[in-house]
Amino acid sequence: ARINFSSLQHEGPTDVITFDYCEQGDAPKPGPILGDLFICPTVAEEFAGEFGTTWPEEVARYLIHGVLHLRGYDDRDAATRKAMKREENRLMEEAKNCFPLSQLAKRLITGVG
């Protein structure tokens, strides 16, 4: 909540905050990424229950969302939000096909896997 307020002047916690240290353009950009992502695991846990997903899936979604911001995607208006969400969903599906996200929490807790 502190980072959310000091950076964006928004009250309360948020899921992910991204700080892009590269020049921001008007469209998604290729090349290296330079920035910071802050993900709130408490919010991820709350939303996982609300959306019927797992905590690791929510964290993965926030990571993808933040990286998309660093790549130049924006979600400030309906049109750009829709394009960003479409790419976020596509990348989430790819991640689910490559990594057993729903099993990650069990491995973190038990150390098995």
C-alpha positions as MATLAB code, in Angstrom:
seq = 'ARINFSSLQHEGPTDVITFDYCEQGDAPKPGPILGDLFICPTVAEEFAGEFGTTWPEEVARYLIHGVLHLRGYDDRDAATRKAMKREENRLMEEAKNCFPLSQLAKRLITGVG';
ca = [
       0.000    0.000    0.000;
       2.910    2.330    0.750;
       4.456    1.959   -2.720;
       1.026    2.318   -4.326;
       0.412    5.600   -2.514;
       3.902    7.090   -2.850;
       4.130    6.211   -6.560;
       0.577    6.562   -7.845;
      -1.219    8.369   -5.002;
      -3.693    5.453   -4.817;
      -4.992    4.318   -1.439;
      -4.684    0.680   -0.387;
      -2.778   -2.277   -1.768;
      -2.496   -3.193   -5.436;
      -1.625   -6.384   -7.278;
       1.419   -5.192   -9.259;
       3.268   -1.924   -9.746;
       5.784   -1.476  -12.554;
       8.558    1.094  -12.853;
       9.841    1.375  -16.426;
      13.336    2.886  -16.650;
      13.386    2.933  -20.471;
      11.870    5.532  -22.746;
       8.140    4.907  -22.985;
       6.713    4.934  -26.499;
       3.220    4.778  -27.899;
       3.329    1.085  -28.818;
       4.794   -2.181  -27.548;
       8.546   -2.109  -27.997;
      11.164   -4.761  -28.777;
      14.542   -5.013  -27.111;
      15.830   -5.237  -23.570;
      13.667   -4.492  -20.555;
      14.852   -2.252  -17.744;
      12.534   -1.775  -14.799;
      11.231   -2.993  -11.474;
       8.093   -4.971  -10.639;
       6.504   -5.066   -7.209;
       3.967   -7.860   -6.697;
       1.768   -8.072   -3.596;
       1.375  -11.750   -2.603;
      -1.447  -10.908   -0.176;
      -3.537   -9.413   -2.978;
      -2.699  -12.430   -5.164;
      -3.962  -14.761   -2.446;
      -7.192  -12.770   -2.017;
      -7.894  -12.563   -5.754;
      -7.060  -16.238   -6.293;
      -9.972  -17.117   -4.021;
     -12.223  -14.540   -5.658;
     -11.399  -15.605   -9.239;
     -11.184  -19.354   -8.588;
      -7.503  -19.570   -9.508;
      -4.463  -20.547   -7.469;
      -2.061  -18.183   -5.743;
       0.801  -19.132   -8.122;
      -1.439  -18.511  -11.145;
      -2.285  -15.033   -9.845;
       1.378  -14.223   -9.202;
       2.258  -15.458  -12.712;
      -0.496  -13.258  -14.172;
       0.830  -10.220  -12.266;
       4.347  -10.943  -13.479;
       3.145  -11.187  -17.083;
       1.062   -8.016  -16.672;
       4.054   -6.126  -15.289;
       6.388   -7.338  -18.033;
       3.835   -6.237  -20.633;
       3.920   -2.751  -19.094;
       7.715   -2.829  -19.383;
       7.313   -3.833  -23.044;
       5.213   -0.702  -23.625;
       1.667   -2.015  -23.242;
      -0.807    0.302  -21.531;
      -4.153   -0.292  -19.844;
      -5.341    3.261  -19.217;
      -8.226    3.202  -21.698;
     -10.616    0.543  -23.005;
      -8.888   -0.069  -26.347;
      -5.358   -0.464  -24.989;
      -6.640   -2.402  -21.962;
      -8.345   -4.894  -24.305;
      -5.180   -5.395  -26.372;
      -3.073   -5.791  -23.244;
      -5.526   -8.261  -21.684;
      -5.580  -10.323  -24.884;
      -1.760  -10.596  -24.850;
      -1.761  -11.269  -21.095;
      -4.232  -14.140  -21.565;
      -2.223  -15.549  -24.477;
       0.980  -15.527  -22.437;
      -0.805  -17.037  -19.416;
      -1.941  -19.952  -21.578;
       1.616  -20.430  -22.829;
       2.921  -20.335  -19.257;
       0.333  -22.896  -18.130;
       1.406  -25.185  -20.982;
       5.076  -24.905  -19.984;
       4.858  -24.808  -16.182;
       2.517  -26.561  -13.739;
       1.503  -23.278  -12.052;
      -1.225  -24.861   -9.929;
       1.354  -27.255   -8.449;
       3.905  -24.562   -7.583;
       2.376  -23.706   -4.202;
       2.491  -27.361   -3.145;
       6.171  -27.515   -4.064;
       6.906  -24.306   -2.179;
       5.128  -25.587    0.926;
       6.391  -29.180    0.905;
       9.689  -28.692   -0.866;
       8.779  -31.650   -3.085;
       8.969  -31.550   -6.842;
];
